[in-house]
Short mmCIF file of N, CA, C and O in Angstrom, two decimals:
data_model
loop_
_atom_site.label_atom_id
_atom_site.label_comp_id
_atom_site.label_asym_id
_atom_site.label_seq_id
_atom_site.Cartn_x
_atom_site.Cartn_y
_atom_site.Cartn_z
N UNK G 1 69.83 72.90 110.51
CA UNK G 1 70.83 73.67 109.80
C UNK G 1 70.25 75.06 109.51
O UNK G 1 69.11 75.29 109.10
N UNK G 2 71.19 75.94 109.78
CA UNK G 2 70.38 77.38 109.62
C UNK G 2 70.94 77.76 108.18
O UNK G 2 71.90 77.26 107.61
N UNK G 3 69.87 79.02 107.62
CA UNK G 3 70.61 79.51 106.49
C UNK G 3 70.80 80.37 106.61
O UNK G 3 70.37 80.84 107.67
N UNK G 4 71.46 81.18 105.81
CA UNK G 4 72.18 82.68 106.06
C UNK G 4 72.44 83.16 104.00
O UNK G 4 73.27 82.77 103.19
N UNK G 5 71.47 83.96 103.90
CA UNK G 5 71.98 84.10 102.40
C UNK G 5 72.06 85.90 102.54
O UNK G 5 71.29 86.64 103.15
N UNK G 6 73.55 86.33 101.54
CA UNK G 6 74.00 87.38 101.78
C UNK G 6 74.73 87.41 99.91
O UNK G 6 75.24 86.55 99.20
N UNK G 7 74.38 89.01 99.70
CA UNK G 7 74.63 89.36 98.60
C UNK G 7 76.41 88.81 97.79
O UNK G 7 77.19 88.08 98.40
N UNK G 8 76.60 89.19 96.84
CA UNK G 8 77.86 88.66 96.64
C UNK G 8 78.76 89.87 96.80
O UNK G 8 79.80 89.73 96.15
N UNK G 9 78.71 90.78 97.33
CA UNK G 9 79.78 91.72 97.92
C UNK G 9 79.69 91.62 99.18
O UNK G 9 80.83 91.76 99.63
N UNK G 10 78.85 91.43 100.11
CA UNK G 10 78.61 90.69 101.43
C UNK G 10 79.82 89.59 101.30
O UNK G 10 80.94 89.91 101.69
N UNK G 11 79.66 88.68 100.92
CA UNK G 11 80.28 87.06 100.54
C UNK G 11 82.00 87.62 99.86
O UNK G 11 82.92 86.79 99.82
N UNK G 12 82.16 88.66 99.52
CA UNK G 12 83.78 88.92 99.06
C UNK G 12 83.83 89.66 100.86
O UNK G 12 84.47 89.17 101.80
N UNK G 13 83.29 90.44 100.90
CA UNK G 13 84.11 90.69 102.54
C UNK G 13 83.79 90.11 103.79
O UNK G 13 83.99 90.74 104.83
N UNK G 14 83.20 88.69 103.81
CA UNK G 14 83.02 87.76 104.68
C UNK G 14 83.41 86.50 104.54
O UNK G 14 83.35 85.61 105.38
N UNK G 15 83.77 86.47 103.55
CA UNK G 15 84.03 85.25 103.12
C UNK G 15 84.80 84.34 104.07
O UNK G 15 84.54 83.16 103.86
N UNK G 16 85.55 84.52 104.90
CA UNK G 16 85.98 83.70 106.17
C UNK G 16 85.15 83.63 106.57
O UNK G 16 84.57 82.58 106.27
N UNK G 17 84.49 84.43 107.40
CA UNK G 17 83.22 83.93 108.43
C UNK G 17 82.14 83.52 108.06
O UNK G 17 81.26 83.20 108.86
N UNK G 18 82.02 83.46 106.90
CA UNK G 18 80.91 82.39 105.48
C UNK G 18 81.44 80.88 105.54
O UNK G 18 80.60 79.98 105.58
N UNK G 19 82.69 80.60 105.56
CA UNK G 19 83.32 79.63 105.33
C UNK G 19 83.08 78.71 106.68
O UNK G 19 82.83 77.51 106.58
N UNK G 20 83.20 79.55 108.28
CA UNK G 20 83.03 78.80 109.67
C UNK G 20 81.98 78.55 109.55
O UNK G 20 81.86 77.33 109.65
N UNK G 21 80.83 79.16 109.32
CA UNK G 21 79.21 79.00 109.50
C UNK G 21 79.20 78.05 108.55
O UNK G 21 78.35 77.27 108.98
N UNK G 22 79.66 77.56 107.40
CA UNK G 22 79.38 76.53 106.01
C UNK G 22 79.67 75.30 107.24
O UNK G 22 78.86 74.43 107.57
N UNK G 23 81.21 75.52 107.84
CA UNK G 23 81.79 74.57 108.31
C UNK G 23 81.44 73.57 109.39
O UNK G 23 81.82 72.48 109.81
N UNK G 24 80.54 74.47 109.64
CA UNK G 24 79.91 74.45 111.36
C UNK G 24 78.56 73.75 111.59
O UNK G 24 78.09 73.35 112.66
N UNK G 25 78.03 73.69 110.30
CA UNK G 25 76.93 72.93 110.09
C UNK G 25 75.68 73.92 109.34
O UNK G 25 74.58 73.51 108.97
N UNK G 26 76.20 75.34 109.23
CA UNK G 26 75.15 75.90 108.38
C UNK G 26 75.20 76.27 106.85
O UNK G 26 76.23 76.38 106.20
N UNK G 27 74.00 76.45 106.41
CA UNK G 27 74.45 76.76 104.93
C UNK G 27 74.46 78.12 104.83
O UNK G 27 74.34 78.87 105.80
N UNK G 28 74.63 78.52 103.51
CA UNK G 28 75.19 80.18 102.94
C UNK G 28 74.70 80.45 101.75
O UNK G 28 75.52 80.09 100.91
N UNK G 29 73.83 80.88 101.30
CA UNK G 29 73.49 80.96 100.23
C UNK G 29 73.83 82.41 99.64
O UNK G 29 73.42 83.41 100.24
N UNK G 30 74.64 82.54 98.39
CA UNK G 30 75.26 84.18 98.05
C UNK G 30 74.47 84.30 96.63
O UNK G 30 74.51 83.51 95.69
N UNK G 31 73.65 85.67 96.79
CA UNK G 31 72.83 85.89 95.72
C UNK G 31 73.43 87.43 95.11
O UNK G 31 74.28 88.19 95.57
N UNK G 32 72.66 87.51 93.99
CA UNK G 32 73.28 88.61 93.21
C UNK G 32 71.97 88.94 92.77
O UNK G 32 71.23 88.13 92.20
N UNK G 33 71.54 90.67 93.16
CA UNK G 33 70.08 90.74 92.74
C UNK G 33 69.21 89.84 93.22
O UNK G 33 68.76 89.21 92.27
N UNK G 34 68.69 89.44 94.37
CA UNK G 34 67.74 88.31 95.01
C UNK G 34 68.11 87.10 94.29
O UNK G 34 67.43 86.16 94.71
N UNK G 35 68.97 86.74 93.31
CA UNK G 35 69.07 85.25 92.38
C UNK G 35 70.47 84.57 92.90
O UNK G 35 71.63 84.98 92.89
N UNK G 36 69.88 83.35 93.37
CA UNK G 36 71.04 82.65 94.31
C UNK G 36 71.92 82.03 92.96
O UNK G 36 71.44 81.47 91.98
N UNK G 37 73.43 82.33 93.25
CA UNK G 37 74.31 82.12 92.54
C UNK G 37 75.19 81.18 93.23
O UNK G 37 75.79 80.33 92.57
N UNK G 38 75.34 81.26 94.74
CA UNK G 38 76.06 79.47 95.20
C UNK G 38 75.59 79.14 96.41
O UNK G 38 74.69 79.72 97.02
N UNK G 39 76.30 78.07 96.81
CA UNK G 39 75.73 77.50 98.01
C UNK G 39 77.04 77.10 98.98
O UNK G 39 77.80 76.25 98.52
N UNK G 40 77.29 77.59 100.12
CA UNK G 40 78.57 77.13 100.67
C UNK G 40 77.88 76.09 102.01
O UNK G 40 77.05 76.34 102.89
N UNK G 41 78.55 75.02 101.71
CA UNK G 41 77.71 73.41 103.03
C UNK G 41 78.88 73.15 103.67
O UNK G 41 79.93 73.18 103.03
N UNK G 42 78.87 72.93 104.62
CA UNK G 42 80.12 71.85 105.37
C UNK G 42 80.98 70.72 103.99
O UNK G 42 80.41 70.19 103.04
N UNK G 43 81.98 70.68 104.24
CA UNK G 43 82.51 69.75 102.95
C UNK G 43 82.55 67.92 103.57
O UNK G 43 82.84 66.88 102.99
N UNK G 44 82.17 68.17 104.77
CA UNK G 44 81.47 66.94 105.52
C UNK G 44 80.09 66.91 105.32
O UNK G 44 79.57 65.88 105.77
N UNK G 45 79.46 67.56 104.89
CA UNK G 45 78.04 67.66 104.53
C UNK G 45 77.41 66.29 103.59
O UNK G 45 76.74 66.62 102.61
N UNK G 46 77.56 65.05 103.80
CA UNK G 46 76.87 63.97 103.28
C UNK G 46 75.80 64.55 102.43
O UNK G 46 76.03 64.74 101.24
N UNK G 47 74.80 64.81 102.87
CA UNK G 47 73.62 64.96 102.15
C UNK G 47 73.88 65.97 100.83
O UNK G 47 73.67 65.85 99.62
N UNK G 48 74.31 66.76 101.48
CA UNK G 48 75.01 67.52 99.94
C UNK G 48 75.91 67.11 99.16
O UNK G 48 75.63 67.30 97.98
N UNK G 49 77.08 66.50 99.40
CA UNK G 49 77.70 65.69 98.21
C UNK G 49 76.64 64.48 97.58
O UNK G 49 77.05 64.04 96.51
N UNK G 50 75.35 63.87 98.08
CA UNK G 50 74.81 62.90 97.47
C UNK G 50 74.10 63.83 96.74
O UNK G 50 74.53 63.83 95.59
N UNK G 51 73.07 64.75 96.91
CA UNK G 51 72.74 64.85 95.97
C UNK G 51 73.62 66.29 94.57
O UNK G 51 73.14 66.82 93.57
N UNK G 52 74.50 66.37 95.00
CA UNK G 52 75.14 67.17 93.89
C UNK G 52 76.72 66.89 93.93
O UNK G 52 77.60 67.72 94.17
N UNK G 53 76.87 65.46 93.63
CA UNK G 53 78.37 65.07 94.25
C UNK G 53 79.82 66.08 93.40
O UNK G 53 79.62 66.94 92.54
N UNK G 54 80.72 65.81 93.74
CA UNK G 54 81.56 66.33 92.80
C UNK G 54 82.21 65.78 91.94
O UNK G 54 82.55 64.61 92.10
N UNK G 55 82.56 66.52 90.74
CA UNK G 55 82.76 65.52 89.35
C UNK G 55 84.27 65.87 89.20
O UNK G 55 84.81 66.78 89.83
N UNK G 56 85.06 64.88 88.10
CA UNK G 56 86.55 65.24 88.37
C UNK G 56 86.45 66.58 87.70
O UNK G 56 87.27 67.44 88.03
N UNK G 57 85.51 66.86 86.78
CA UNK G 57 85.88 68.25 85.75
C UNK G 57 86.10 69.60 86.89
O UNK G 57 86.79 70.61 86.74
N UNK G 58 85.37 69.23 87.88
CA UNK G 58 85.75 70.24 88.97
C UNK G 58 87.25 70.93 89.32
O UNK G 58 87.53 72.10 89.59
N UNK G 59 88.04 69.83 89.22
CA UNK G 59 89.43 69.84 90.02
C UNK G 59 90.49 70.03 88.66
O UNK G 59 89.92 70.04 87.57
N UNK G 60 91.62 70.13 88.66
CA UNK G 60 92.39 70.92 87.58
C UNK G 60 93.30 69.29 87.73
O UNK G 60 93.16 68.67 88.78
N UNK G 61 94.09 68.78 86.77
CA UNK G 61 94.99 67.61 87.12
C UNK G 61 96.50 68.57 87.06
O UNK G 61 96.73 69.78 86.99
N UNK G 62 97.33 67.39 87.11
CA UNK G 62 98.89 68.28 87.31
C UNK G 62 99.08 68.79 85.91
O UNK G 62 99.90 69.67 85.68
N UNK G 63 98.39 68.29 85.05
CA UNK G 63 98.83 68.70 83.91
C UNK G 63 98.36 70.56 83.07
O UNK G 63 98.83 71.54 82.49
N UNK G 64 97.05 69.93 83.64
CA UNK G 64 95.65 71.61 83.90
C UNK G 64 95.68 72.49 84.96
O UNK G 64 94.82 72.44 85.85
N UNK G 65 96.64 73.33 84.96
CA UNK G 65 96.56 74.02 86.00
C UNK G 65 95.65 75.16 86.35
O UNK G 65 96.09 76.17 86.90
N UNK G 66 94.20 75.00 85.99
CA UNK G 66 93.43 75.86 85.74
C UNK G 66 93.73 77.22 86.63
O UNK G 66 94.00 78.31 86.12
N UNK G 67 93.66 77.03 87.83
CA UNK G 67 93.73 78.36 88.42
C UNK G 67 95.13 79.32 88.19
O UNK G 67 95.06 80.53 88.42
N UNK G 68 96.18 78.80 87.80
CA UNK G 68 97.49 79.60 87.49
C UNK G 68 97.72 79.83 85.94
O UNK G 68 98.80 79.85 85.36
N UNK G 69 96.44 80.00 85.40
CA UNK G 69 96.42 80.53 83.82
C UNK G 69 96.62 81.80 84.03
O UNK G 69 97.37 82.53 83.38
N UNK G 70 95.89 82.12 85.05
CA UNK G 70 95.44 83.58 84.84
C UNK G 70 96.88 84.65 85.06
O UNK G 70 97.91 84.27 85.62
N UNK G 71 96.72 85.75 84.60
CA UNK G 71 97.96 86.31 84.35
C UNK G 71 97.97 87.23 86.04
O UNK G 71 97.02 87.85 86.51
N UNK G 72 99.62 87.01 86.81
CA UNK G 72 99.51 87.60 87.86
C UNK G 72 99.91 86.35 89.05
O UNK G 72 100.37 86.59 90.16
N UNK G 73 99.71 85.46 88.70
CA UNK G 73 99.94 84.10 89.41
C UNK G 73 101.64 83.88 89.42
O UNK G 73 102.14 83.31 90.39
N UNK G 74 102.56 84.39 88.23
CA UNK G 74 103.87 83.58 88.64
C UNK G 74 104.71 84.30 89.54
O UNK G 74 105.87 83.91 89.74
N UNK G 75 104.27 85.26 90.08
CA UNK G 75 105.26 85.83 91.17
C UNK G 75 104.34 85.67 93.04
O UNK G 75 104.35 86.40 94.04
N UNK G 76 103.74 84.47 92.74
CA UNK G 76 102.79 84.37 94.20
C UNK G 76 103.58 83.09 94.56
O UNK G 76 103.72 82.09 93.84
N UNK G 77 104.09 83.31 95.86
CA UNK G 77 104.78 82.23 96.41
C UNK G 77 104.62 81.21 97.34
O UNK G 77 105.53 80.41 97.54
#
C-alpha cells in the first residue's frame, strides 16, 4: 500500500483524486503544518476498520441530523 500525505489545502482541491487512491488500495494521509490530522483507507480496508472500527456516534440517526444543522443546507436539493 503506498502513502501519499498532502497538506490540507492540497486535500480541499484534490479531494476526488484522494478519494480513488484511498479507494484503490492506497492510503492518504492530510497534515496541517507537518501534523497528520486524517487518514483516508479504502472503506474495504479490513485492517483498518479492525483496528479503529467505526462507532455509531460517528453516523447522525433520522432523528440527528447532524450535517443539516448547519445554516445554508435548506435550499440544497
Amino acid at each position: 500500500m503506498s502513502t501519499h500525505r498532502v497538506n490540507l489545502e492540497e486535500a480541499k482541491d484534490q479531494l476526488s483524486d484522494l478519494i480513488t487512491a484511498a479507494s484503490e488500495g492506497g492510503e492518504v494521509i492530510i497534515e496541517e503544518n507537518g501534523r497528520p490530522l486524517a487518514r483516508l483507507v479504502s472503506a474495504t480496508d479490513s485492517i483498518a476498520y479492525r483496528s479503529s472500527p467505526p462507532s455509531s456516534l460517528e453516523f447522525a440517526s433520522d432523528d440527528e441530523g447532524l450535517a443539516w444543522d448547519a445554516e445554508g443546507w435548506e435550499h440544497v436539493a
